[in-house]
Amino acid sequence: MGTWEAIVLGLVQGLTEFLPVSSSAHLRIVGELIGSADPGAAFTAITQIGTETAVLLYFRRDIASICRAWWSSVRGDRGTDLRARLGAPRGQRPDHEALMAWFIALGSVPIVVLGLAFQDKIEGSFRNLWLIVLTLAGFALVLGWADRIGSKRREITELNTKDAVLFGFAQAMALIPGVSRSGGTITGGLLMGYTREAAARYSFLLALPAVFGSGLFQLAKSVGDFGQNGTPSFASTLVATIVAFAVGYVVIIAFLKIVSTFSYKPFVIYRLALAAVVAILLLTGVLDPIGVQPTGAL
C-alpha cells in the first residue's frame, strides 16, 4: 500500500464511519478497487482509532462531564448505591450523566464478547463480498423501516438498563461488514422510539470503548508485522488514521445537522445502490468475493 492508497482509504474511513453505510464494507470494496487488495480487518480497526479520536474531540465536554459524574457516583458523592444508579427507584431522581457511564459500559459488553467469540470469522469469511452485498441491502431495508415506524419521541435522558443492553446488541451486529456500527445502533434506537439525533449521538458515545479497545488490541498484536506478508506498512496505516481523524471530525458535525432535519431515506437508497453496483462488479469479475487478504497479524 502506497501513500496515495492510504490517503484514499483514510478518506473513505473518515467519510463513512459515522454514516449508516458501513465503513468496513467500504474499505473492503475500495481497497480492492484501487489495487491494494483487502486491507484487512486489523487495518480497519486501527484506522478507526482516528475517527473515534474525532469523537473524543467533538464530544470532549460531554465525555468529561460523564466521567466526572461517574467518578463522583462511585465515591458516593452523587446518588446512593449501584442499584439506585442503574435502577432509578421510584421517588429517587437518578444522576443522568453517571447513568450514562454505566449504560455505555453495559452496552459495550455484547460487542466485546461476540467480537472475541467470532474473531476468526470477522477477519475471514465475514469479509466475503457477497455477504456484504446482502447486509448492505438487507439492513438498508431495516433502517428505512425503523425510520418510518419509529415514534421518535424519546430523548437520550430516557435511556434505561434494558435499552442500554438492546443498544449494545444492535451495535454488535456491525461485526459483520455491511451492517454499519452507527446504522445498527441508530436502527435499534429508532425501533425503541428514540429521536434520530438522540440515537445518532448515543451511537457515537457507545462506540468509543469498543472501537478503541479493538483498535488498540489490533495495534498491539500487529507490532513487528507491519509491512510483512502483504500487510500495510506502519507509515501507510498511520497516514490513513490521521486522514480518517480529520475527515471524521467534519462528518460528525455535518451528520448531526442532517439527522436533526432530514430522514435516513438517502442513506437507504445509497446502500441499495451500492449493493447493486458491487453485485454487478462481482458478476462481471471486476471484484473477487474472497479477495487477497493479508496473511500477517495486521
PDB file of C-alpha atoms in Angstrom:
ATOM      1  CA  MET A   1       0.000   0.000   0.000  1.00  0.00           C
ATOM      2  CA  GLY A   2       1.455   3.337  -1.091  1.00  0.00           C
ATOM      3  CA  THR A   3       0.835   6.767   0.389  1.00  0.00           C
ATOM      4  CA  TRP A   4      -1.915   7.717  -2.022  1.00  0.00           C
ATOM      5  CA  GLU A   5      -3.793   4.459  -1.379  1.00  0.00           C
ATOM      6  CA  ALA A   6      -3.504   5.116   2.362  1.00  0.00           C
ATOM      7  CA  ILE A   7      -4.906   8.624   1.878  1.00  0.00           C
ATOM      8  CA  VAL A   8      -7.825   7.270  -0.155  1.00  0.00           C
ATOM      9  CA  LEU A   9      -8.642   4.607   2.432  1.00  0.00           C
ATOM     10  CA  GLY A  10      -8.321   7.122   5.274  1.00  0.00           C
ATOM     11  CA  LEU A  11     -10.702   9.421   3.410  1.00  0.00           C
ATOM     12  CA  VAL A  12     -13.151   6.540   2.948  1.00  0.00           C
ATOM     13  CA  GLN A  13     -12.910   5.610   6.627  1.00  0.00           C
ATOM     14  CA  GLY A  14     -13.492   9.188   7.763  1.00  0.00           C
ATOM     15  CA  LEU A  15     -16.419   9.726   5.409  1.00  0.00           C
ATOM     16  CA  THR A  16     -18.250   6.503   6.228  1.00  0.00           C
ATOM     17  CA  GLU A  17     -17.535   5.644   9.885  1.00  0.00           C
ATOM     18  CA  PHE A  18     -20.355   7.740  11.320  1.00  0.00           C
ATOM     19  CA  LEU A  19     -22.839   7.378   8.484  1.00  0.00           C
ATOM     20  CA  PRO A  20     -25.153   4.325   8.493  1.00  0.00           C
ATOM     21  CA  VAL A  21     -23.449   2.896   5.397  1.00  0.00           C
ATOM     22  CA  SER A  22     -20.680   0.666   6.901  1.00  0.00           C
ATOM     23  CA  SER A  23     -17.093   1.883   6.830  1.00  0.00           C
ATOM     24  CA  SER A  24     -15.711  -1.672   6.964  1.00  0.00           C
ATOM     25  CA  ALA A  25     -17.654  -2.595   3.823  1.00  0.00           C
ATOM     26  CA  HIS A  26     -16.379   0.500   2.025  1.00  0.00           C
ATOM     27  CA  LEU A  27     -12.759  -0.206   2.980  1.00  0.00           C
ATOM     28  CA  ARG A  28     -13.156  -3.786   1.783  1.00  0.00           C
ATOM     29  CA  ILE A  29     -14.632  -2.674  -1.561  1.00  0.00           C
ATOM     30  CA  VAL A  30     -12.490   0.395  -2.244  1.00  0.00           C
ATOM     31  CA  GLY A  31      -9.305  -1.349  -1.120  1.00  0.00           C
ATOM     32  CA  GLU A  32      -9.698  -3.932  -3.860  1.00  0.00           C
ATOM     33  CA  LEU A  33     -10.826  -1.431  -6.497  1.00  0.00           C
ATOM     34  CA  ILE A  34      -7.719   0.758  -6.081  1.00  0.00           C
ATOM     35  CA  GLY A  35      -5.424  -2.244  -6.293  1.00  0.00           C
ATOM     36  CA  SER A  36      -4.457  -2.543  -2.625  1.00  0.00           C
ATOM     37  CA  ALA A  37      -6.461  -5.746  -2.163  1.00  0.00           C
ATOM     38  CA  ASP A  38      -8.459  -6.231   1.027  1.00  0.00           C
ATOM     39  CA  PRO A  39      -6.671  -4.048   3.624  1.00  0.00           C
ATOM     40  CA  GLY A  40      -7.878  -6.450   6.299  1.00  0.00           C
ATOM     41  CA  ALA A  41      -9.955  -6.296   9.463  1.00  0.00           C
ATOM     42  CA  ALA A  42      -6.959  -5.204  11.542  1.00  0.00           C
ATOM     43  CA  PHE A  43      -6.200  -2.223   9.281  1.00  0.00           C
ATOM     44  CA  THR A  44      -9.861  -1.249   9.514  1.00  0.00           C
ATOM     45  CA  ALA A  45      -9.839  -1.476  13.320  1.00  0.00           C
ATOM     46  CA  ILE A  46      -6.638   0.567  13.658  1.00  0.00           C
ATOM     47  CA  THR A  47      -7.775   3.367  11.334  1.00  0.00           C
ATOM     48  CA  GLN A  48     -10.997   3.593  13.341  1.00  0.00           C
ATOM     49  CA  ILE A  49      -8.858   4.916  16.189  1.00  0.00           C
ATOM     50  CA  GLY A  50      -8.575   8.073  14.087  1.00  0.00           C
ATOM     51  CA  THR A  51     -12.314   8.544  13.694  1.00  0.00           C
ATOM     52  CA  GLU A  52     -13.000   7.761  17.353  1.00  0.00           C
ATOM     53  CA  THR A  53     -10.385  10.325  18.370  1.00  0.00           C
ATOM     54  CA  ALA A  54     -12.521  12.801  16.415  1.00  0.00           C
ATOM     55  CA  VAL A  55     -15.472  11.722  18.585  1.00  0.00           C
ATOM     56  CA  LEU A  56     -13.404  12.360  21.710  1.00  0.00           C
ATOM     57  CA  LEU A  57     -12.572  15.832  20.470  1.00  0.00           C
ATOM     58  CA  TYR A  58     -16.093  16.751  19.370  1.00  0.00           C
ATOM     59  CA  PHE A  59     -17.827  15.382  22.495  1.00  0.00           C
ATOM     60  CA  ARG A  60     -14.995  16.255  24.890  1.00  0.00           C
ATOM     61  CA  ARG A  61     -17.202  18.321  27.213  1.00  0.00           C
ATOM     62  CA  ASP A  62     -19.953  15.689  27.333  1.00  0.00           C
ATOM     63  CA  ILE A  63     -17.429  12.905  27.917  1.00  0.00           C
ATOM     64  CA  ALA A  64     -15.601  14.852  30.633  1.00  0.00           C
ATOM     65  CA  SER A  65     -18.906  15.589  32.378  1.00  0.00           C
ATOM     66  CA  ILE A  66     -19.963  11.931  32.191  1.00  0.00           C
ATOM     67  CA  CYS A  67     -16.612  10.764  33.582  1.00  0.00           C
ATOM     68  CA  ARG A  68     -16.729  13.266  36.454  1.00  0.00           C
ATOM     69  CA  ALA A  69     -20.293  12.287  37.335  1.00  0.00           C
ATOM     70  CA  TRP A  70     -19.434   8.585  37.203  1.00  0.00           C
ATOM     71  CA  TRP A  71     -16.413   9.018  39.447  1.00  0.00           C
ATOM     72  CA  SER A  72     -18.431  11.067  41.912  1.00  0.00           C
ATOM     73  CA  SER A  73     -21.129   8.402  41.978  1.00  0.00           C
ATOM     74  CA  VAL A  74     -18.544   5.680  42.615  1.00  0.00           C
ATOM     75  CA  ARG A  75     -17.162   7.710  45.522  1.00  0.00           C
ATOM     76  CA  GLY A  76     -20.677   8.183  46.835  1.00  0.00           C
ATOM     77  CA  ASP A  77     -20.831  11.927  46.237  1.00  0.00           C
ATOM     78  CA  ARG A  78     -23.803  11.601  43.883  1.00  0.00           C
ATOM     79  CA  GLY A  79     -26.627   9.081  44.128  1.00  0.00           C
ATOM     80  CA  THR A  80     -26.643   6.218  46.632  1.00  0.00           C
ATOM     81  CA  ASP A  81     -25.778   2.668  45.677  1.00  0.00           C
ATOM     82  CA  LEU A  82     -25.282   0.809  42.386  1.00  0.00           C
ATOM     83  CA  ARG A  83     -28.896  -0.384  42.304  1.00  0.00           C
ATOM     84  CA  ALA A  84     -30.102   3.190  42.620  1.00  0.00           C
ATOM     85  CA  ARG A  85     -27.808   4.365  39.845  1.00  0.00           C
ATOM     86  CA  LEU A  86     -28.894   1.609  37.469  1.00  0.00           C
ATOM     87  CA  GLY A  87     -32.484   1.082  38.509  1.00  0.00           C
ATOM     88  CA  ALA A  88     -33.640   4.591  39.461  1.00  0.00           C
ATOM     89  CA  PRO A  89     -36.158   3.557  42.173  1.00  0.00           C
ATOM     90  CA  ARG A  90     -39.473   5.379  42.324  1.00  0.00           C
ATOM     91  CA  GLY A  91     -39.184   8.702  44.052  1.00  0.00           C
ATOM     92  CA  GLN A  92     -35.433   8.959  43.529  1.00  0.00           C
ATOM     93  CA  ARG A  93     -34.042  11.144  40.790  1.00  0.00           C
ATOM     94  CA  PRO A  94     -31.151   9.363  39.038  1.00  0.00           C
ATOM     95  CA  ASP A  95     -27.981  11.184  38.039  1.00  0.00           C
ATOM     96  CA  HIS A  96     -28.279  11.016  34.258  1.00  0.00           C
ATOM     97  CA  GLU A  97     -24.601  11.633  33.498  1.00  0.00           C
ATOM     98  CA  ALA A  98     -23.457   8.975  35.964  1.00  0.00           C
ATOM     99  CA  LEU A  99     -26.030   6.604  34.500  1.00  0.00           C
ATOM    100  CA  MET A 100     -24.686   7.238  31.007  1.00  0.00           C
ATOM    101  CA  ALA A 101     -21.266   5.920  32.013  1.00  0.00           C
ATOM    102  CA  TRP A 102     -22.801   2.708  33.372  1.00  0.00           C
ATOM    103  CA  PHE A 103     -25.044   2.331  30.320  1.00  0.00           C
ATOM    104  CA  ILE A 104     -22.125   2.775  27.900  1.00  0.00           C
ATOM    105  CA  ALA A 105     -20.131   0.152  29.810  1.00  0.00           C
ATOM    106  CA  LEU A 106     -23.107  -2.219  29.858  1.00  0.00           C
ATOM    107  CA  GLY A 107     -23.852  -1.652  26.179  1.00  0.00           C
ATOM    108  CA  SER A 108     -20.232  -2.430  25.252  1.00  0.00           C
ATOM    109  CA  VAL A 109     -20.371  -5.977  26.649  1.00  0.00           C
ATOM    110  CA  PRO A 110     -22.180  -7.662  23.694  1.00  0.00           C
ATOM    111  CA  ILE A 111     -19.732  -6.457  21.024  1.00  0.00           C
ATOM    112  CA  VAL A 112     -16.716  -7.406  23.158  1.00  0.00           C
ATOM    113  CA  VAL A 113     -17.997 -10.912  23.881  1.00  0.00           C
ATOM    114  CA  LEU A 114     -19.218 -11.600  20.342  1.00  0.00           C
ATOM    115  CA  GLY A 115     -16.134  -9.966  18.809  1.00  0.00           C
ATOM    116  CA  LEU A 116     -13.825 -12.329  20.700  1.00  0.00           C
ATOM    117  CA  ALA A 117     -16.055 -15.342  20.043  1.00  0.00           C
ATOM    118  CA  PHE A 118     -16.207 -14.760  16.279  1.00  0.00           C
ATOM    119  CA  GLN A 119     -12.802 -13.143  15.736  1.00  0.00           C
ATOM    120  CA  ASP A 120     -11.679 -15.638  13.089  1.00  0.00           C
ATOM    121  CA  LYS A 121     -14.851 -15.197  11.047  1.00  0.00           C
ATOM    122  CA  ILE A 122     -14.726 -11.400  11.400  1.00  0.00           C
ATOM    123  CA  GLU A 123     -11.202 -11.412   9.975  1.00  0.00           C
ATOM    124  CA  GLY A 124     -12.042 -14.035   7.346  1.00  0.00           C
ATOM    125  CA  SER A 125     -15.361 -15.315   5.985  1.00  0.00           C
ATOM    126  CA  PHE A 126     -17.432 -12.318   7.117  1.00  0.00           C
ATOM    127  CA  ARG A 127     -15.451 -10.190   4.629  1.00  0.00           C
ATOM    128  CA  ASN A 128     -16.844 -12.099   1.648  1.00  0.00           C
ATOM    129  CA  LEU A 129     -18.264  -9.504  -0.728  1.00  0.00           C
ATOM    130  CA  TRP A 130     -21.419 -11.499  -1.454  1.00  0.00           C
ATOM    131  CA  LEU A 131     -22.226 -11.406   2.260  1.00  0.00           C
ATOM    132  CA  ILE A 132     -21.519  -7.665   2.254  1.00  0.00           C
ATOM    133  CA  VAL A 133     -23.945  -7.220  -0.664  1.00  0.00           C
ATOM    134  CA  LEU A 134     -26.652  -8.982   1.360  1.00  0.00           C
ATOM    135  CA  THR A 135     -26.018  -6.977   4.532  1.00  0.00           C
ATOM    136  CA  LEU A 136     -25.844  -3.652   2.682  1.00  0.00           C
ATOM    137  CA  ALA A 137     -29.210  -4.284   1.043  1.00  0.00           C
ATOM    138  CA  GLY A 138     -30.895  -6.100   3.919  1.00  0.00           C
ATOM    139  CA  PHE A 139     -30.068  -3.556   6.596  1.00  0.00           C
ATOM    140  CA  ALA A 140     -30.930  -0.704   4.231  1.00  0.00           C
ATOM    141  CA  LEU A 141     -34.490  -2.012   4.285  1.00  0.00           C
ATOM    142  CA  VAL A 142     -34.417  -2.479   8.058  1.00  0.00           C
ATOM    143  CA  LEU A 143     -33.102   1.079   8.579  1.00  0.00           C
ATOM    144  CA  GLY A 144     -35.783   2.514   6.278  1.00  0.00           C
ATOM    145  CA  TRP A 145     -38.498   0.538   8.067  1.00  0.00           C
ATOM    146  CA  ALA A 146     -37.286   1.637  11.510  1.00  0.00           C
ATOM    147  CA  ASP A 147     -37.115   5.263  10.422  1.00  0.00           C
ATOM    148  CA  ARG A 148     -40.666   5.046   9.097  1.00  0.00           C
ATOM    149  CA  ILE A 149     -42.365   3.346  12.072  1.00  0.00           C
ATOM    150  CA  GLY A 150     -40.284   4.730  14.965  1.00  0.00           C
ATOM    151  CA  SER A 151     -42.165   7.188  17.167  1.00  0.00           C
ATOM    152  CA  LYS A 152     -39.050   9.429  17.525  1.00  0.00           C
ATOM    153  CA  ARG A 153     -40.285  10.873  20.819  1.00  0.00           C
ATOM    154  CA  ARG A 154     -37.752   9.660  23.362  1.00  0.00           C
ATOM    155  CA  GLU A 155     -34.638  11.620  24.260  1.00  0.00           C
ATOM    156  CA  ILE A 156     -31.381  10.119  25.439  1.00  0.00           C
ATOM    157  CA  THR A 157     -32.216  11.170  29.027  1.00  0.00           C
ATOM    158  CA  GLU A 158     -34.885   8.441  28.967  1.00  0.00           C
ATOM    159  CA  LEU A 159     -32.324   5.689  28.448  1.00  0.00           C
ATOM    160  CA  ASN A 160     -32.666   2.774  30.884  1.00  0.00           C
ATOM    161  CA  THR A 161     -30.862  -0.507  31.608  1.00  0.00           C
ATOM    162  CA  LYS A 162     -32.951  -2.586  29.212  1.00  0.00           C
ATOM    163  CA  ASP A 163     -32.452  -0.139  26.348  1.00  0.00           C
ATOM    164  CA  ALA A 164     -28.700   0.036  27.040  1.00  0.00           C
ATOM    165  CA  VAL A 165     -28.452  -3.736  26.563  1.00  0.00           C
ATOM    166  CA  LEU A 166     -30.557  -3.617  23.385  1.00  0.00           C
ATOM    167  CA  PHE A 167     -28.405  -0.791  22.027  1.00  0.00           C
ATOM    168  CA  GLY A 168     -25.372  -2.964  22.753  1.00  0.00           C
ATOM    169  CA  PHE A 169     -26.678  -5.914  20.748  1.00  0.00           C
ATOM    170  CA  ALA A 170     -27.686  -3.572  17.916  1.00  0.00           C
ATOM    171  CA  GLN A 171     -24.122  -2.242  17.806  1.00  0.00           C
ATOM    172  CA  ALA A 172     -22.704  -5.783  17.847  1.00  0.00           C
ATOM    173  CA  MET A 173     -24.398  -6.529  14.514  1.00  0.00           C
ATOM    174  CA  ALA A 174     -21.716  -4.314  12.945  1.00  0.00           C
ATOM    175  CA  LEU A 175     -19.188  -7.102  13.469  1.00  0.00           C
ATOM    176  CA  ILE A 176     -20.462  -8.217  10.057  1.00  0.00           C
ATOM    177  CA  PRO A 177     -19.174  -5.774   7.386  1.00  0.00           C
ATOM    178  CA  GLY A 178     -22.048  -4.101   5.586  1.00  0.00           C
ATOM    179  CA  VAL A 179     -24.266  -3.678   8.640  1.00  0.00           C
ATOM    180  CA  SER A 180     -22.651  -0.459   9.968  1.00  0.00           C
ATOM    181  CA  ARG A 181     -21.928   0.270  13.622  1.00  0.00           C
ATOM    182  CA  SER A 182     -23.836   3.555  13.588  1.00  0.00           C
ATOM    183  CA  GLY A 183     -26.512   2.052  11.335  1.00  0.00           C
ATOM    184  CA  GLY A 184     -27.159  -0.862  13.688  1.00  0.00           C
ATOM    185  CA  THR A 185     -27.216   1.343  16.776  1.00  0.00           C
ATOM    186  CA  ILE A 186     -29.381   4.009  15.161  1.00  0.00           C
ATOM    187  CA  THR A 187     -31.820   1.399  13.829  1.00  0.00           C
ATOM    188  CA  GLY A 188     -32.142  -0.082  17.299  1.00  0.00           C
ATOM    189  CA  GLY A 189     -32.712   3.368  18.762  1.00  0.00           C
ATOM    190  CA  LEU A 190     -35.398   4.238  16.219  1.00  0.00           C
ATOM    191  CA  LEU A 191     -37.237   0.966  16.897  1.00  0.00           C
ATOM    192  CA  MET A 192     -37.165   1.799  20.628  1.00  0.00           C
ATOM    193  CA  GLY A 193     -38.746   5.183  19.921  1.00  0.00           C
ATOM    194  CA  TYR A 194     -35.713   7.469  20.273  1.00  0.00           C
ATOM    195  CA  THR A 195     -35.326  10.558  18.108  1.00  0.00           C
ATOM    196  CA  ARG A 196     -32.930  10.437  15.178  1.00  0.00           C
ATOM    197  CA  GLU A 197     -30.498  12.820  16.834  1.00  0.00           C
ATOM    198  CA  ALA A 198     -30.619  11.036  20.202  1.00  0.00           C
ATOM    199  CA  ALA A 199     -29.915   7.671  18.579  1.00  0.00           C
ATOM    200  CA  ALA A 200     -27.090   9.131  16.489  1.00  0.00           C
ATOM    201  CA  ARG A 201     -25.416  10.928  19.418  1.00  0.00           C
ATOM    202  CA  TYR A 202     -25.612   7.847  21.606  1.00  0.00           C
ATOM    203  CA  SER A 203     -24.173   5.681  18.822  1.00  0.00           C
ATOM    204  CA  PHE A 204     -21.063   7.907  18.821  1.00  0.00           C
ATOM    205  CA  LEU A 205     -20.576   7.581  22.582  1.00  0.00           C
ATOM    206  CA  LEU A 206     -21.345   3.853  22.713  1.00  0.00           C
ATOM    207  CA  ALA A 207     -18.753   3.111  20.027  1.00  0.00           C
ATOM    208  CA  LEU A 208     -15.850   4.631  21.983  1.00  0.00           C
ATOM    209  CA  PRO A 209     -14.931   1.694  24.289  1.00  0.00           C
ATOM    210  CA  ALA A 210     -15.416  -0.971  21.620  1.00  0.00           C
ATOM    211  CA  VAL A 211     -13.580   0.821  18.817  1.00  0.00           C
ATOM    212  CA  PHE A 212     -10.658   1.991  20.929  1.00  0.00           C
ATOM    213  CA  GLY A 213     -10.400  -1.438  22.513  1.00  0.00           C
ATOM    214  CA  SER A 214     -10.458  -3.234  19.161  1.00  0.00           C
ATOM    215  CA  GLY A 215      -8.067  -0.780  17.519  1.00  0.00           C
ATOM    216  CA  LEU A 216      -5.503  -0.844  20.323  1.00  0.00           C
ATOM    217  CA  PHE A 217      -5.735  -4.643  20.535  1.00  0.00           C
ATOM    218  CA  GLN A 218      -5.056  -4.991  16.805  1.00  0.00           C
ATOM    219  CA  LEU A 219      -2.282  -2.397  17.016  1.00  0.00           C
ATOM    220  CA  ALA A 220      -0.539  -4.291  19.821  1.00  0.00           C
ATOM    221  CA  LYS A 221      -0.999  -7.593  18.004  1.00  0.00           C
ATOM    222  CA  SER A 222       0.451  -6.143  14.796  1.00  0.00           C
ATOM    223  CA  VAL A 223       3.664  -4.725  16.262  1.00  0.00           C
ATOM    224  CA  GLY A 224       6.518  -6.216  14.251  1.00  0.00           C
ATOM    225  CA  ASP A 225       4.217  -7.361  11.441  1.00  0.00           C
ATOM    226  CA  PHE A 226       3.636  -4.051   9.650  1.00  0.00           C
ATOM    227  CA  GLY A 227       4.597  -4.406   6.012  1.00  0.00           C
ATOM    228  CA  GLN A 228       5.084  -8.163   6.298  1.00  0.00           C
ATOM    229  CA  ASN A 229       3.265 -10.850   4.269  1.00  0.00           C
ATOM    230  CA  GLY A 230       1.187  -8.348   2.321  1.00  0.00           C
ATOM    231  CA  THR A 231       0.100  -6.240   5.312  1.00  0.00           C
ATOM    232  CA  PRO A 232       0.080  -2.416   5.090  1.00  0.00           C
ATOM    233  CA  SER A 233       3.166  -0.702   6.483  1.00  0.00           C
ATOM    234  CA  PHE A 234       3.092   1.290   9.725  1.00  0.00           C
ATOM    235  CA  ALA A 235       3.553   4.529   7.754  1.00  0.00           C
ATOM    236  CA  SER A 236       0.580   3.761   5.482  1.00  0.00           C
ATOM    237  CA  THR A 237      -1.605   2.809   8.440  1.00  0.00           C
ATOM    238  CA  LEU A 238      -0.626   5.992  10.277  1.00  0.00           C
ATOM    239  CA  VAL A 239      -1.376   8.179   7.245  1.00  0.00           C
ATOM    240  CA  ALA A 240      -4.793   6.565   6.820  1.00  0.00           C
ATOM    241  CA  THR A 241      -5.560   7.005  10.533  1.00  0.00           C
ATOM    242  CA  ILE A 242      -4.644  10.710  10.512  1.00  0.00           C
ATOM    243  CA  VAL A 243      -6.717  11.372   7.390  1.00  0.00           C
ATOM    244  CA  ALA A 244      -9.643   9.465   8.944  1.00  0.00           C
ATOM    245  CA  PHE A 245      -9.435  11.658  12.053  1.00  0.00           C
ATOM    246  CA  ALA A 246      -9.521  14.937  10.115  1.00  0.00           C
ATOM    247  CA  VAL A 247     -12.330  13.924   7.765  1.00  0.00           C
ATOM    248  CA  GLY A 248     -14.293  12.178  10.519  1.00  0.00           C
ATOM    249  CA  TYR A 249     -14.466  15.320  12.641  1.00  0.00           C
ATOM    250  CA  VAL A 250     -16.098  17.257   9.807  1.00  0.00           C
ATOM    251  CA  VAL A 251     -18.511  14.401   9.113  1.00  0.00           C
ATOM    252  CA  ILE A 252     -19.708  14.340  12.750  1.00  0.00           C
ATOM    253  CA  ILE A 253     -20.713  17.999  12.557  1.00  0.00           C
ATOM    254  CA  ALA A 254     -22.487  17.574   9.226  1.00  0.00           C
ATOM    255  CA  PHE A 255     -24.209  14.296  10.135  1.00  0.00           C
ATOM    256  CA  LEU A 256     -25.750  15.579  13.364  1.00  0.00           C
ATOM    257  CA  LYS A 257     -27.156  18.575  11.473  1.00  0.00           C
ATOM    258  CA  ILE A 258     -28.538  16.336   8.723  1.00  0.00           C
ATOM    259  CA  VAL A 259     -30.313  13.846  11.017  1.00  0.00           C
ATOM    260  CA  SER A 260     -31.940  16.610  13.037  1.00  0.00           C
ATOM    261  CA  THR A 261     -33.624  17.846   9.856  1.00  0.00           C
ATOM    262  CA  PHE A 262     -33.947  15.007   7.338  1.00  0.00           C
ATOM    263  CA  SER A 263     -34.868  11.321   7.303  1.00  0.00           C
ATOM    264  CA  TYR A 264     -32.494   8.409   6.669  1.00  0.00           C
ATOM    265  CA  LYS A 265     -34.029   7.757   3.246  1.00  0.00           C
ATOM    266  CA  PRO A 266     -30.949   8.988   1.294  1.00  0.00           C
ATOM    267  CA  PHE A 267     -28.751   6.513   3.173  1.00  0.00           C
ATOM    268  CA  VAL A 268     -31.214   3.702   2.472  1.00  0.00           C
ATOM    269  CA  ILE A 269     -31.132   4.482  -1.250  1.00  0.00           C
ATOM    270  CA  TYR A 270     -27.337   4.749  -1.222  1.00  0.00           C
ATOM    271  CA  ARG A 271     -26.935   1.359   0.494  1.00  0.00           C
ATOM    272  CA  LEU A 272     -29.245  -0.333  -2.007  1.00  0.00           C
ATOM    273  CA  ALA A 273     -27.454   1.296  -4.940  1.00  0.00           C
ATOM    274  CA  LEU A 274     -24.032   0.319  -3.584  1.00  0.00           C
ATOM    275  CA  ALA A 275     -25.184  -3.271  -3.068  1.00  0.00           C
ATOM    276  CA  ALA A 276     -26.374  -3.396  -6.680  1.00  0.00           C
ATOM    277  CA  VAL A 277     -23.103  -1.957  -8.018  1.00  0.00           C
ATOM    278  CA  VAL A 278     -20.975  -4.387  -6.010  1.00  0.00           C
ATOM    279  CA  ALA A 279     -23.121  -7.309  -7.167  1.00  0.00           C
ATOM    280  CA  ILE A 280     -22.598  -6.273 -10.806  1.00  0.00           C
ATOM    281  CA  LEU A 281     -18.838  -5.922 -10.256  1.00  0.00           C
ATOM    282  CA  LEU A 282     -18.760  -9.388  -8.703  1.00  0.00           C
ATOM    283  CA  LEU A 283     -20.761 -10.958 -11.550  1.00  0.00           C
ATOM    284  CA  THR A 284     -18.503  -9.345 -14.159  1.00  0.00           C
ATOM    285  CA  GLY A 285     -15.329 -10.450 -12.377  1.00  0.00           C
ATOM    286  CA  VAL A 286     -14.104  -6.946 -11.553  1.00  0.00           C
ATOM    287  CA  LEU A 287     -14.203  -7.798  -7.851  1.00  0.00           C
ATOM    288  CA  ASP A 288     -13.236 -11.068  -6.200  1.00  0.00           C
ATOM    289  CA  PRO A 289     -15.684 -12.120  -3.453  1.00  0.00           C
ATOM    290  CA  ILE A 290     -12.866 -13.517  -1.326  1.00  0.00           C
ATOM    291  CA  GLY A 291     -10.160 -11.040  -2.300  1.00  0.00           C
ATOM    292  CA  VAL A 292      -6.487 -11.179  -1.438  1.00  0.00           C
ATOM    293  CA  GLN A 293      -6.133 -10.768   2.306  1.00  0.00           C
ATOM    294  CA  PRO A 294      -3.002 -10.078   4.331  1.00  0.00           C
ATOM    295  CA  THR A 295      -1.527 -13.163   5.974  1.00  0.00           C
ATOM    296  CA  GLY A 296       0.290 -11.386   8.813  1.00  0.00           C
ATOM    297  CA  ALA A 297      -1.150 -10.188  12.120  1.00  0.00           C
ATOM    298  CA  LEU A 298      -2.139  -6.857  10.680  1.00  0.00           C
TER     299      LEU A 298
END
